[in-house]
Short mmCIF file of C-alpha atoms and ligand atoms in Angstrom, two decimals:
data_model
loop_
_atom_site.label_atom_id
_atom_site.label_comp_id
_atom_site.label_asym_id
_atom_site.label_seq_id
_atom_site.Cartn_x
_atom_site.Cartn_y
_atom_site.Cartn_z
CA MET A 1 -205.51 44.17 28.22
CA SER A 2 -201.95 45.44 28.47
CA VAL A 3 -199.21 44.91 31.02
CA LEU A 4 -196.82 47.69 32.01
CA ILE A 5 -193.44 46.40 33.15
CA VAL A 6 -190.72 48.44 34.82
CA GLY A 7 -187.43 46.92 35.90
CA SER A 8 -183.84 46.50 34.83
CA THR A 9 -182.90 46.38 31.16
CA ALA A 10 -179.41 45.00 31.34
CA LEU A 11 -176.39 43.42 29.79
CA ASP A 12 -175.63 40.20 31.69
CA SER A 13 -172.31 38.37 31.83
CA ILE A 14 -173.06 34.85 32.97
CA LYS A 15 -170.68 32.10 33.98
CA THR A 16 -171.77 28.51 34.57
CA PRO A 17 -169.52 25.48 35.25
CA LYS A 18 -169.83 24.66 31.51
CA ALA A 19 -169.63 28.01 29.69
CA GLU A 20 -169.23 31.74 29.89
CA ASN A 21 -171.28 34.33 27.98
CA PRO A 22 -170.61 38.07 28.20
CA ARG A 23 -173.07 40.89 27.50
CA LEU A 24 -176.24 38.93 26.86
CA LEU A 25 -179.56 40.74 26.86
CA GLY A 26 -180.84 40.50 30.44
CA GLY A 27 -182.48 42.43 33.21
CA SER A 28 -185.65 41.70 35.15
CA ALA A 29 -187.82 43.78 32.80
CA SER A 30 -186.39 42.21 29.64
CA HIS A 31 -187.10 38.67 30.82
CA ALA A 32 -190.52 39.57 32.19
CA ALA A 33 -191.52 41.53 29.08
CA VAL A 34 -190.64 38.76 26.63
CA ALA A 35 -192.45 36.20 28.83
CA ALA A 36 -195.59 38.36 29.08
CA SER A 37 -195.56 39.07 25.35
CA PHE A 38 -196.64 35.51 24.53
CA PHE A 39 -200.04 36.33 26.02
CA ALA A 40 -200.74 40.08 26.05
CA PRO A 41 -199.52 43.47 24.77
CA VAL A 42 -196.54 44.71 26.81
CA ARG A 43 -195.30 48.23 27.59
CA LEU A 44 -191.71 48.37 28.78
CA VAL A 45 -190.32 51.09 31.05
CA GLY A 46 -186.54 51.11 31.38
CA ILE A 47 -183.31 52.76 30.37
CA VAL A 48 -180.28 51.67 28.35
CA GLY A 49 -176.99 53.35 27.51
CA ASP A 50 -175.65 54.20 24.07
CA ASP A 51 -173.65 50.94 24.19
CA PHE A 52 -176.88 48.87 24.00
CA PRO A 53 -176.63 46.58 20.95
CA ARG A 54 -179.19 47.25 18.19
CA LYS A 55 -179.87 43.52 17.87
CA TYR A 56 -181.39 43.56 21.38
CA VAL A 57 -183.83 46.28 20.38
CA GLY A 58 -184.64 43.96 17.47
CA LEU A 59 -185.42 41.18 19.94
CA TYR A 60 -187.89 43.36 21.87
CA ASP A 61 -189.43 44.33 18.51
CA ARG A 62 -189.79 40.71 17.43
CA HIS A 63 -191.96 40.15 20.49
CA GLY A 64 -194.10 43.20 19.76
CA ILE A 65 -193.01 44.98 22.96
CA ASP A 66 -193.98 48.67 23.09
CA LEU A 67 -190.75 50.61 23.62
CA ALA A 68 -192.17 54.13 24.04
CA GLY A 69 -191.11 53.91 27.71
CA LEU A 70 -187.55 52.72 27.01
CA GLN A 71 -185.08 55.61 27.20
CA THR A 72 -181.61 55.62 25.67
CA LYS A 73 -179.10 57.91 27.41
CA PRO A 74 -175.39 58.57 26.90
CA GLY A 75 -173.45 56.21 29.15
CA LYS A 76 -173.28 52.53 30.00
CA THR A 77 -176.19 50.10 30.14
CA PHE A 78 -176.79 48.44 33.53
CA HIS A 79 -174.39 45.50 33.71
CA TRP A 80 -174.77 42.47 35.95
CA ALA A 81 -172.29 39.60 36.17
CA GLY A 82 -173.00 36.35 37.96
CA GLU A 83 -171.51 32.92 38.41
CA TYR A 84 -173.31 29.63 39.08
CA GLU A 85 -172.01 26.69 41.09
CA VAL A 86 -172.42 23.10 39.88
CA ASN A 87 -175.71 23.14 41.77
CA MET A 88 -177.46 25.73 39.62
CA ASN A 89 -179.60 26.86 42.56
CA ASN A 90 -176.52 28.62 43.98
CA ARG A 91 -175.38 31.83 42.33
CA ARG A 92 -172.88 34.52 43.23
CA THR A 93 -173.10 38.10 41.99
CA LEU A 94 -169.69 39.14 40.65
CA ALA A 95 -170.57 42.69 39.62
CA THR A 96 -173.49 45.12 39.53
CA GLU A 97 -172.76 48.30 37.57
CA LEU A 98 -175.78 50.60 37.52
CA GLY A 99 -174.57 52.83 34.67
CA VAL A 100 -177.43 54.94 33.30
CA PHE A 101 -179.80 53.43 35.91
CA GLU A 102 -178.10 55.56 38.55
CA THR A 103 -180.08 58.65 37.54
CA PHE A 104 -183.16 56.95 36.05
CA SER A 105 -186.42 58.62 37.04
CA PRO A 106 -188.92 57.95 34.26
CA ASP A 107 -191.87 60.12 33.33
CA LEU A 108 -194.31 57.61 31.90
CA PRO A 109 -195.80 58.28 28.47
CA LYS A 110 -199.40 59.48 29.02
CA ALA A 111 -200.81 56.45 27.24
CA TYR A 112 -199.07 54.15 29.75
CA GLN A 113 -200.69 55.67 32.84
CA ASN A 114 -203.98 53.80 32.44
CA THR A 115 -202.43 50.36 31.95
CA PRO A 116 -204.52 47.91 34.02
CA TYR A 117 -201.81 45.37 34.89
CA VAL A 118 -198.58 46.68 36.41
CA LEU A 119 -195.48 44.63 37.10
CA LEU A 120 -192.87 46.35 39.24
CA ALA A 121 -190.12 43.89 38.33
CA ASN A 122 -186.91 43.70 40.33
CA ILE A 123 -185.34 47.15 40.66
CA GLY A 124 -184.85 49.54 43.61
CA PRO A 125 -188.11 50.12 45.54
CA ASP A 126 -187.83 53.93 45.24
CA LEU A 127 -188.06 53.54 41.48
CA GLN A 128 -190.98 51.12 41.87
CA HIS A 129 -192.78 53.79 43.97
CA HIS A 130 -191.97 56.46 41.38
CA VAL A 131 -193.65 54.46 38.60
CA LEU A 132 -196.63 53.49 40.75
CA ASP A 133 -197.13 57.17 41.68
CA GLN A 134 -197.86 57.89 38.01
CA MET A 135 -200.40 55.11 37.45
CA LYS A 136 -204.13 55.87 37.38
CA LYS A 137 -206.20 53.24 39.20
CA PRO A 138 -204.44 50.08 37.97
CA LYS A 139 -206.42 46.84 38.29
CA PHE A 140 -203.65 44.62 39.66
CA VAL A 141 -200.16 45.63 40.76
CA VAL A 142 -197.48 43.03 41.43
CA ALA A 143 -193.96 43.65 42.70
CA ASP A 144 -190.83 41.51 42.71
CA THR A 145 -187.66 42.23 44.68
CA MET A 146 -184.27 40.78 45.59
CA ASP A 147 -181.93 40.37 48.57
CA LEU A 148 -180.01 43.56 47.70
CA TRP A 149 -183.07 45.78 48.26
CA ILE A 150 -184.04 43.93 51.43
CA ASN A 151 -180.54 44.69 52.73
CA ILE A 152 -180.17 48.32 51.64
CA ALA A 153 -183.72 49.69 51.13
CA LEU A 154 -186.03 47.80 53.50
CA PRO A 155 -188.09 50.81 54.74
CA SER A 156 -188.93 51.78 51.15
CA LEU A 157 -189.76 48.16 50.27
CA LEU A 158 -192.05 47.85 53.32
CA ARG A 159 -193.87 51.03 52.27
CA LEU A 160 -194.28 49.56 48.79
CA LEU A 161 -195.87 46.40 50.19
CA LYS A 162 -198.75 48.52 51.50
CA ARG A 163 -199.44 49.81 47.97
CA ILE A 164 -199.49 46.60 45.93
CA ASP A 165 -201.85 43.67 45.38
CA GLY A 166 -199.33 40.92 44.75
CA PHE A 167 -195.79 40.27 46.00
CA VAL A 168 -193.51 37.69 44.43
CA LEU A 169 -190.23 36.70 46.06
CA ASN A 170 -188.10 33.63 46.60
CA ASP A 171 -187.87 31.56 49.77
CA SER A 172 -184.59 33.08 51.02
CA GLU A 173 -185.98 36.60 50.49
CA ALA A 174 -189.17 35.63 52.36
CA LYS A 175 -186.99 34.45 55.23
CA ALA A 176 -184.89 37.63 55.15
CA ILE A 177 -188.02 39.80 55.48
CA THR A 178 -189.97 37.74 58.01
CA GLY A 179 -187.24 35.82 59.88
CA GLU A 180 -189.26 32.64 59.17
CA ASP A 181 -187.84 29.42 57.73
CA ASN A 182 -191.25 27.86 57.25
CA VAL A 183 -192.74 29.08 53.95
CA PHE A 184 -196.34 28.86 55.13
CA VAL A 185 -195.68 30.89 58.26
CA ALA A 186 -193.66 33.38 56.19
CA LEU A 187 -196.65 33.76 53.80
CA LYS A 188 -198.92 34.68 56.74
CA LYS A 189 -196.43 37.28 57.96
CA LEU A 190 -196.04 38.74 54.45
CA HIS A 191 -199.82 39.21 54.16
CA LYS A 192 -199.73 41.24 57.39
CA LEU A 193 -197.28 43.62 55.66
CA GLY A 194 -199.88 44.51 53.00
CA PRO A 195 -200.35 42.37 49.86
CA SER A 196 -203.47 40.22 49.53
CA HIS A 197 -201.66 37.84 47.14
CA VAL A 198 -198.19 36.51 47.97
CA ILE A 199 -196.18 34.04 45.92
CA VAL A 200 -193.02 32.44 47.26
CA LYS A 201 -190.82 30.88 44.55
CA LEU A 202 -188.98 27.69 45.40
CA GLY A 203 -186.61 27.43 42.42
CA SER A 204 -186.80 24.04 40.72
CA HIS A 205 -189.47 23.01 43.26
CA GLY A 206 -192.07 25.43 41.90
CA SER A 207 -193.89 28.09 43.91
CA VAL A 208 -196.62 28.61 46.51
CA LEU A 209 -199.45 31.12 46.26
CA SER A 210 -201.35 32.37 49.27
CA SER A 211 -204.43 34.42 48.36
CA PRO A 212 -208.01 35.13 49.49
CA SER A 213 -208.97 31.86 47.73
CA GLY A 214 -206.43 29.86 49.71
CA LEU A 215 -203.16 28.13 48.91
CA PHE A 216 -202.01 26.87 45.53
CA LEU A 217 -198.92 24.72 45.08
CA CYS A 218 -197.60 25.38 41.57
CA PRO A 219 -195.17 22.86 40.11
CA ALA A 220 -192.07 23.64 38.11
CA TYR A 221 -191.86 21.93 34.72
CA PRO A 222 -189.63 18.84 35.15
CA LEU A 223 -186.52 19.84 33.19
CA GLN A 224 -183.71 17.35 32.79
CA LYS A 225 -181.10 19.89 31.81
CA VAL A 226 -180.64 23.44 33.02
CA VAL A 227 -178.27 25.61 30.97
CA ASP A 228 -178.73 28.98 32.72
CA PRO A 229 -181.50 29.82 35.20
CA THR A 230 -180.88 33.59 35.06
CA GLY A 231 -184.18 35.36 34.60
CA ALA A 232 -186.35 32.34 35.43
CA GLY A 233 -188.04 34.23 38.28
CA ASP A 234 -188.66 37.23 36.04
CA SER A 235 -190.01 34.99 33.26
CA PHE A 236 -192.34 33.34 35.77
CA VAL A 237 -193.87 36.60 36.97
CA GLY A 238 -193.89 38.09 33.46
CA GLY A 239 -195.73 35.07 32.05
CA LEU A 240 -198.12 35.18 35.01
CA MET A 241 -198.99 38.86 34.41
CA GLY A 242 -199.35 38.33 30.67
CA TRP A 243 -201.77 35.46 31.25
CA LEU A 244 -203.83 37.50 33.74
CA ALA A 245 -204.02 40.46 31.36
CA ALA A 246 -205.28 38.19 28.58
CA SER A 247 -207.92 36.42 30.70
CA LYS A 248 -211.53 37.28 31.38
CA GLY A 249 -213.01 36.96 34.88
CA SER A 250 -211.64 37.58 38.35
CA ILE A 251 -207.95 37.60 39.25
CA ASP A 252 -208.53 34.85 41.80
CA LYS A 253 -210.21 32.65 39.23
CA ASN A 254 -207.30 33.05 36.79
CA LEU A 255 -204.27 33.19 39.04
CA ARG A 256 -203.56 29.46 39.23
CA ALA A 257 -203.51 29.05 35.46
CA ALA A 258 -201.42 32.21 35.27
CA MET A 259 -198.83 30.67 37.58
CA ILE A 260 -198.72 27.46 35.55
CA HIS A 261 -198.11 29.43 32.34
CA GLY A 262 -195.45 31.53 34.07
CA SER A 263 -193.80 28.38 35.34
CA VAL A 264 -193.69 26.91 31.83
CA VAL A 265 -192.20 30.07 30.26
CA ALA A 266 -189.56 30.01 33.04
CA SER A 267 -188.68 26.43 32.07
CA PHE A 268 -187.80 27.55 28.55
CA CYS A 269 -185.74 30.41 29.96
CA CYS A 270 -183.58 27.88 31.87
CA GLU A 271 -182.79 25.93 28.69
CA GLY A 272 -180.56 28.59 27.13
CA PHE A 273 -178.27 31.43 28.11
CA GLY A 274 -180.05 34.69 28.81
CA LEU A 275 -183.07 35.03 26.54
CA THR A 276 -181.69 32.93 23.70
CA ARG A 277 -184.11 30.01 24.15
CA THR A 278 -187.20 32.01 25.14
CA ASP A 279 -186.69 34.22 22.10
CA ARG A 280 -187.16 31.23 19.81
CA ILE A 281 -190.27 29.56 21.21
CA GLN A 282 -193.85 29.83 19.97
CA ARG A 283 -197.10 29.95 21.89
CA SER A 284 -197.72 26.33 20.82
CA ASP A 285 -194.51 25.22 22.64
CA ILE A 286 -195.87 26.78 25.83
CA ASP A 287 -199.28 25.16 25.40
CA ARG A 288 -197.70 21.74 24.93
CA ARG A 289 -195.78 21.97 28.22
CA VAL A 290 -198.82 23.30 30.06
CA ALA A 291 -200.78 20.22 28.91
CA GLU A 292 -197.94 17.96 30.11
CA LEU A 293 -197.90 19.66 33.51
CA LYS A 294 -201.65 19.29 33.76
CA ALA A 295 -201.42 15.59 33.00
CA SER A 296 -198.70 15.03 35.57
CA THR A 297 -200.19 17.00 38.45
CA GLY A 298 -203.95 16.33 38.33
CA TRP A 299 -205.79 13.34 39.72
P1 AMP B 1 -183.43 36.21 38.35
O1 AMP B 1 -182.54 35.13 37.83
O2 AMP B 1 -184.88 35.99 38.08
O3 AMP B 1 -183.12 36.56 39.78
O4 AMP B 1 -183.08 37.55 37.52
C1 AMP B 1 -181.82 37.82 37.05
C2 AMP B 1 -181.85 39.16 36.33
O5 AMP B 1 -181.89 40.19 37.31
C3 AMP B 1 -180.60 39.40 35.48
O6 AMP B 1 -180.97 39.46 34.13
C4 AMP B 1 -180.02 40.70 36.00
O7 AMP B 1 -179.70 41.61 34.96
C5 AMP B 1 -181.09 41.27 36.89
N1 AMP B 1 -180.49 41.88 38.09
C6 AMP B 1 -179.45 41.45 38.81
N2 AMP B 1 -179.18 42.29 39.83
C7 AMP B 1 -180.11 43.28 39.75
C8 AMP B 1 -180.38 44.45 40.52
N3 AMP B 1 -179.64 44.82 41.56
N4 AMP B 1 -181.44 45.21 40.15
C9 AMP B 1 -182.19 44.87 39.10
N5 AMP B 1 -181.98 43.81 38.33
C10 AMP B 1 -180.95 43.00 38.64
#
């Protein structure tokens, strides 16, 4: 089955203590779409300006991503600039320039409206609502968010939580919404806001799922060198949705394996700037790391 992904399609300028890379292909939807594409057909909904490099369209094409929902408009592509500290878990946003995203209000292609798996990747919650409004009985809807939207659009985000099945956010965002430092208490409070499945991401420490089938502690792949973690969260949830869409049986039966596969795709994302490393891997690279994780976490 297919996954529909809406989110930012961006040019990212990323600075780490070791290097600086301007105008890489980025955005929550780009990372999530490439990650999901290793497992299932992907439909991308987004917008880029007329400055968007052709080679990045080529990258989406290489991964077989359906671009009927990607608009090109006169103007500038969404641009995000960020800088990492020596501890790569700490990042500062230097610039967010919405460009053509400012007026983006997509009408989904008819063929997209019946997509069973929907990922509302990180973008303003009003836009997430707008896309969800056009979907016809999706099977599983997951949303991601970020601190910016919690700060400036909380009422809309809280309304969204009542409309979705799964919510994925990181530990500091969970604390910002619930006021809770303890992840397990925060998970309980997040369920009360709507979603039956909540995943809190813990950076290099993995993630925690709380669902009707209980808790699952998902490890991160043990990387020895992180080049650029930008997009790791998006790769995680993209890989997760791709795996679910490709799997038979109930969501609850498949969700743990989906998280492990998402976690492994995210590990590749961290090994290169932007999408440069993820772009070059094969499904067999993912399978190898999944087997390693299995061997090092089971008993
Ligand atoms: P992550 O590292 O998973 O938090 O995702 C980073 C990606 O989010 C980058 O590729 C950015 O282009 C994108 N991004 C940053 N700020 C925003 C924003 N305000 N809205 C949507 N996407 C954003």
